[in-house]
Coordinates of N, CA and C in Angstrom, one line a residue:
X940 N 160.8 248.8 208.8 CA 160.6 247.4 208.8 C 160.4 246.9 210.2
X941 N 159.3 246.3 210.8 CA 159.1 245.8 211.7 C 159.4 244.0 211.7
X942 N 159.6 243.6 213.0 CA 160.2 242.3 213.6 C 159.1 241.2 212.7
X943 N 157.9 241.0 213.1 CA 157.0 240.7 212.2 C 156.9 240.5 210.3
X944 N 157.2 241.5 210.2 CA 157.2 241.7 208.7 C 159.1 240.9 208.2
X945 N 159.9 241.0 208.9 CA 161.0 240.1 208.6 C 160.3 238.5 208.6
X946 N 160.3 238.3 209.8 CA 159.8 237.0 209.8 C 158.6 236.5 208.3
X947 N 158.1 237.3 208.4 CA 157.4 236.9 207.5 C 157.9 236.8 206.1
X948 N 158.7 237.4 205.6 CA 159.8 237.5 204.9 C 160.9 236.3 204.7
X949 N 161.5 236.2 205.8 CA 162.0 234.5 206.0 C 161.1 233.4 205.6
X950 N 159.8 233.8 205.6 CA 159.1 232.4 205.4 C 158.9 232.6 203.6
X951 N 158.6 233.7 203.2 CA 158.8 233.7 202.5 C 160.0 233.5 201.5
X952 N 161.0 233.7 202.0 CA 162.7 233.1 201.5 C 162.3 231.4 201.2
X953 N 161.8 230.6 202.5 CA 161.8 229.6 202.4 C 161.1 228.8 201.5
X954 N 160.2 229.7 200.7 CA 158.9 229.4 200.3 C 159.6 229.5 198.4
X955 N 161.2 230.0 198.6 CA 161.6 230.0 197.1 C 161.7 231.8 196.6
X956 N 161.3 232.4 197.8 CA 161.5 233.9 197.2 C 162.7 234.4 197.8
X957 N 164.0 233.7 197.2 CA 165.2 234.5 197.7 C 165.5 235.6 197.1
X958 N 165.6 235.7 196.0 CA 166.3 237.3 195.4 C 165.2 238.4 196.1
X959 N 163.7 238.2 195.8 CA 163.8 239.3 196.1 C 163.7 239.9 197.7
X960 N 163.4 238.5 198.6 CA 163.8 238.8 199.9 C 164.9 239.5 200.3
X961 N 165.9 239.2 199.4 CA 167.7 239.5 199.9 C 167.6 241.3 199.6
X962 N 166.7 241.1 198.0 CA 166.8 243.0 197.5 C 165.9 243.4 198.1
X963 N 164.8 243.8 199.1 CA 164.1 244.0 200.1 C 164.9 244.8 201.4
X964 N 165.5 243.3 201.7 CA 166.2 243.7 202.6 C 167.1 244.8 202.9
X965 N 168.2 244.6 201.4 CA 169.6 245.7 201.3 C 168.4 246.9 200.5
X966 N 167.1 246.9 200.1 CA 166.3 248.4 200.0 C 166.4 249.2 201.5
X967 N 166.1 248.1 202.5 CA 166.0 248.7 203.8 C 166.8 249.1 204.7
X968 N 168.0 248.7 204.0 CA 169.4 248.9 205.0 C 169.4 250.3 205.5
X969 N 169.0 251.4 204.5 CA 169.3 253.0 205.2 C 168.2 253.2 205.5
X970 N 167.1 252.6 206.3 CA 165.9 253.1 206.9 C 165.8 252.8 208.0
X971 N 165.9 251.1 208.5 CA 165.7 250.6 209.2 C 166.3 250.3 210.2
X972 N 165.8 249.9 211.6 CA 166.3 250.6 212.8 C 167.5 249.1 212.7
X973 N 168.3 249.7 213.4 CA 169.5 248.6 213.8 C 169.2 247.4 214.7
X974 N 168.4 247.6 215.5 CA 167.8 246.3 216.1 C 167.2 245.3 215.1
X975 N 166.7 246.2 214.0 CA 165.5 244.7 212.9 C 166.5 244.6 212.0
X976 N 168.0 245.5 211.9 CA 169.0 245.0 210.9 C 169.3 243.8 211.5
X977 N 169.8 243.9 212.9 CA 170.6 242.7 213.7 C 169.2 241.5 213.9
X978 N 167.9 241.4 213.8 CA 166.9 240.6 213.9 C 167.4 240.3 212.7
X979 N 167.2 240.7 211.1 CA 167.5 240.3 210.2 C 168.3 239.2 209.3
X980 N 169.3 239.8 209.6 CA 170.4 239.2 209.5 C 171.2 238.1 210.3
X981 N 170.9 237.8 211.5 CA 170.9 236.7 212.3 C 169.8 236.1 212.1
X982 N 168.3 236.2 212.0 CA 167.4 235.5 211.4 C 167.8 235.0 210.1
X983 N 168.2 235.3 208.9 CA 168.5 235.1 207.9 C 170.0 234.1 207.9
X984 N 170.8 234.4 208.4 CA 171.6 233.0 208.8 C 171.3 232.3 209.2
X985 N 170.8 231.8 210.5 CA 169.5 231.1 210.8 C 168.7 230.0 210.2
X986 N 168.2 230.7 210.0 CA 167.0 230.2 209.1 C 167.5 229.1 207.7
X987 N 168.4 229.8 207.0 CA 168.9 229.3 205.6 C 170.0 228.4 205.9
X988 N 169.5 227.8 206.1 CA 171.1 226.2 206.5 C 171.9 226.0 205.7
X989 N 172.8 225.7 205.3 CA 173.6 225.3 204.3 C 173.5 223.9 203.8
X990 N 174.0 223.8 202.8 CA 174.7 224.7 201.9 C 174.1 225.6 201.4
X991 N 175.1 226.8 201.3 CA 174.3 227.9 200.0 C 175.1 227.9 198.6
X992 N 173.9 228.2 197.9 CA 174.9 228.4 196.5 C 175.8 229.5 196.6
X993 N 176.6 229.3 196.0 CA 177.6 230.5 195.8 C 176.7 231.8 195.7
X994 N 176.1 231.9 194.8 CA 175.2 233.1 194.3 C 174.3 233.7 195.4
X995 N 173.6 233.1 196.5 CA 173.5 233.1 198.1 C 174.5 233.7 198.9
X996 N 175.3 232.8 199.0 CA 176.5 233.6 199.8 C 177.3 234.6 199.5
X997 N 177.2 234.9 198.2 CA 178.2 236.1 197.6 C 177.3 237.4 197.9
X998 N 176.0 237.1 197.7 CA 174.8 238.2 198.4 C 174.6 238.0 200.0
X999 N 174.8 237.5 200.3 CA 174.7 237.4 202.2 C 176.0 238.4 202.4
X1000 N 177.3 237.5 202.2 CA 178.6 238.3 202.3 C 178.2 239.6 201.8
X1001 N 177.6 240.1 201.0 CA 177.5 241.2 200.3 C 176.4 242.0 201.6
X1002 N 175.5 241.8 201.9 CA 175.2 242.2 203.0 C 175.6 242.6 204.0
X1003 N 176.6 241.5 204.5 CA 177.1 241.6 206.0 C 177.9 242.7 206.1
X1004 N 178.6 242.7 204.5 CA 179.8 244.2 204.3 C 178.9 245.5 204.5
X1005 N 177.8 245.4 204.6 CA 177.1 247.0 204.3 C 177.4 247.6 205.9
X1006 N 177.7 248.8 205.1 CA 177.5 249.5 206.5 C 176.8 249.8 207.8
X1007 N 175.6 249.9 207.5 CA 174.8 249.9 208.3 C 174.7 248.5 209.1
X1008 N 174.6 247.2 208.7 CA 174.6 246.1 209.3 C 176.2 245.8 210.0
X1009 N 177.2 246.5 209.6 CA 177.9 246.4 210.5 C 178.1 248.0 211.9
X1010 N 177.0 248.8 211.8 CA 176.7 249.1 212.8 C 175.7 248.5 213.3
X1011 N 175.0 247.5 213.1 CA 174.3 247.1 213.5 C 175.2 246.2 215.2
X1012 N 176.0 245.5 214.6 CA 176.9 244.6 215.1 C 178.0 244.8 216.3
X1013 N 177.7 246.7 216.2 CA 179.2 247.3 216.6 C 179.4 246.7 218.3
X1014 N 178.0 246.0 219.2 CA 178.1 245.7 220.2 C 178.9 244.4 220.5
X1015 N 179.7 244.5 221.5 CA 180.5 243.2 221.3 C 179.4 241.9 221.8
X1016 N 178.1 242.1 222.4 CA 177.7 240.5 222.1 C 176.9 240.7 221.0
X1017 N 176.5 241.8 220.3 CA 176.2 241.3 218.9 C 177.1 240.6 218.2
X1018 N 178.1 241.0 218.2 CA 179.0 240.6 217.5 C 179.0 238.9 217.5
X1019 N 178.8 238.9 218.9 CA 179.6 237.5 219.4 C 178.3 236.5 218.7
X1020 N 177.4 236.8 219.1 CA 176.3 236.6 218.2 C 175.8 236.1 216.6
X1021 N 176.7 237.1 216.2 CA 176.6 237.1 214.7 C 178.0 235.9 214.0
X1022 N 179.4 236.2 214.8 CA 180.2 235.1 214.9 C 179.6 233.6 215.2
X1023 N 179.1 233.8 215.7 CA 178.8 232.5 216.4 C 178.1 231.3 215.0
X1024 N 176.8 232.5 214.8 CA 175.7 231.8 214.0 C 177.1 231.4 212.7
X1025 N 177.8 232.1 212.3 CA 178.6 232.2 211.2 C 179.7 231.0 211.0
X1026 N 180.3 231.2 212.4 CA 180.8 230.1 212.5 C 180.5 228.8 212.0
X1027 N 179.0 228.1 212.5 CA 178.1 227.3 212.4 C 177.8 227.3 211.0
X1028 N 177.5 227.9 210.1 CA 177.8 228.0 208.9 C 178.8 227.4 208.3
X1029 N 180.4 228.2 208.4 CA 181.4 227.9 208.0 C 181.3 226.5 208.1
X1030 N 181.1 225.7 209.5 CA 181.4 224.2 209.7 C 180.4 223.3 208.8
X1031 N 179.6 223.7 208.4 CA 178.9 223.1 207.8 C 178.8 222.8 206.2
X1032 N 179.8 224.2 205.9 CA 180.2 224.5 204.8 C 181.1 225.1 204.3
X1033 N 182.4 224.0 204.5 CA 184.0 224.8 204.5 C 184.0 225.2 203.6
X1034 N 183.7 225.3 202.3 CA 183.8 225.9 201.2 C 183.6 227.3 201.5
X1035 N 183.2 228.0 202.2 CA 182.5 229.5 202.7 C 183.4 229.9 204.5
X1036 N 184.3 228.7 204.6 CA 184.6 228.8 205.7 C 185.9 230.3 205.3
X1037 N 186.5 230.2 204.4 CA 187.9 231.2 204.1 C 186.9 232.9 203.8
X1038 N 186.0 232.6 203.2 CA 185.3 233.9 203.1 C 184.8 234.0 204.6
X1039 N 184.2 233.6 205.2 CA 183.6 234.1 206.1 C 184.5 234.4 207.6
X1040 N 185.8 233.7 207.5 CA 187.2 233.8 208.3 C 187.5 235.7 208.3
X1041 N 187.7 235.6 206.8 CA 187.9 236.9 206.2 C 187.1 237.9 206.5
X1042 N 185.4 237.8 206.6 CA 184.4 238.6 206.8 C 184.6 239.3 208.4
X1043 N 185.1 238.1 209.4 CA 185.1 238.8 210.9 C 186.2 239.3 210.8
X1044 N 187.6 238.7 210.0 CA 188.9 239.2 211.1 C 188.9 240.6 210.5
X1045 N 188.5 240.6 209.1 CA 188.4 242.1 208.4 C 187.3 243.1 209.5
X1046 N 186.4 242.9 209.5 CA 185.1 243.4 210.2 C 184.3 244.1 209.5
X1047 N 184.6 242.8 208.4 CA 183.0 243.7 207.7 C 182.1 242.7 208.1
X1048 N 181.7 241.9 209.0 CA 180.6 241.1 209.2 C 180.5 242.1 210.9
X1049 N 181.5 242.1 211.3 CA 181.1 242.8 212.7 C 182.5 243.4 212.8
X1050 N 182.4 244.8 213.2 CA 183.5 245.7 213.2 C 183.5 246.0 214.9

C-alpha cells in the first residue's frame, strides 16, 4: 500500500465508505510497510473527528491492538505521536476516553 493510495482511501472513508476502508486496511496489516501502517492509522484518527460510533471505535481500537501497528509505533515519538492524536480524541469524546486510557497504558495502541 502506498502513501497516496491511503489518502485516497481516507477520502473515500469520508465519502461514507467506512467498513470497507477499515477491512482494507486490517487486509493490509501483514503486508504493508510500517511507515504507511503509522501514515495510516494516524491519518485515520485524524481525519475522522469525533464522535464515533461505538461500532467505529470498537474497530479502530480493534486495529490499534494489531500487531503489526503496534510495531508500527514501537518508536518513542511514534508513540508520542499516536498518544497525542488519541488523546485529542478522548477529549473530545470522554465516552472513549476509559478505552483509549486503557489502549496506551496497556500498549496495545503503542508498546
Amino acid at each position: 500500500m502506498k502513501q497516496q493510495i491511503v489518502d485516497c482511501m481516507l477520502v473515500m472513508m469520508l465519502d461514507g465508505c467506512v467498513g470497507q476502508v477499515l477491512a482494507a486496511i486490517e487486509e493490509s496489516l501483514s503486508t504493508a510497510d510500517l511507515a504507511i501502517i503509522r501514515h495510516s492509522v494516524l491519518s485515520l484518527v485524524s481525519v475522522c473527528a469525533p464522535p464515533w460510533s461505538e461500532a467505529f471505535a470498537s474497530r479502530v481500537c480493534r486495529l490499534l491492538g494489531h500487531e503489526r501497528v503496534r510495531d508500527g509505533f514501537k518508536a518513542a515519538r511514534d508513540r508520542e505521536s499516536l498518544a497525542s492524536a488519541l488523546h485529542r480524541v478522548a477529549q473530545a469524546q470522554p465516552a472513549l476516553e476509559q478505552t483509549i486510557q486503557t489502549l496506551l497504558a496497556n500498549g496495545s495502541a503503542a508498546r
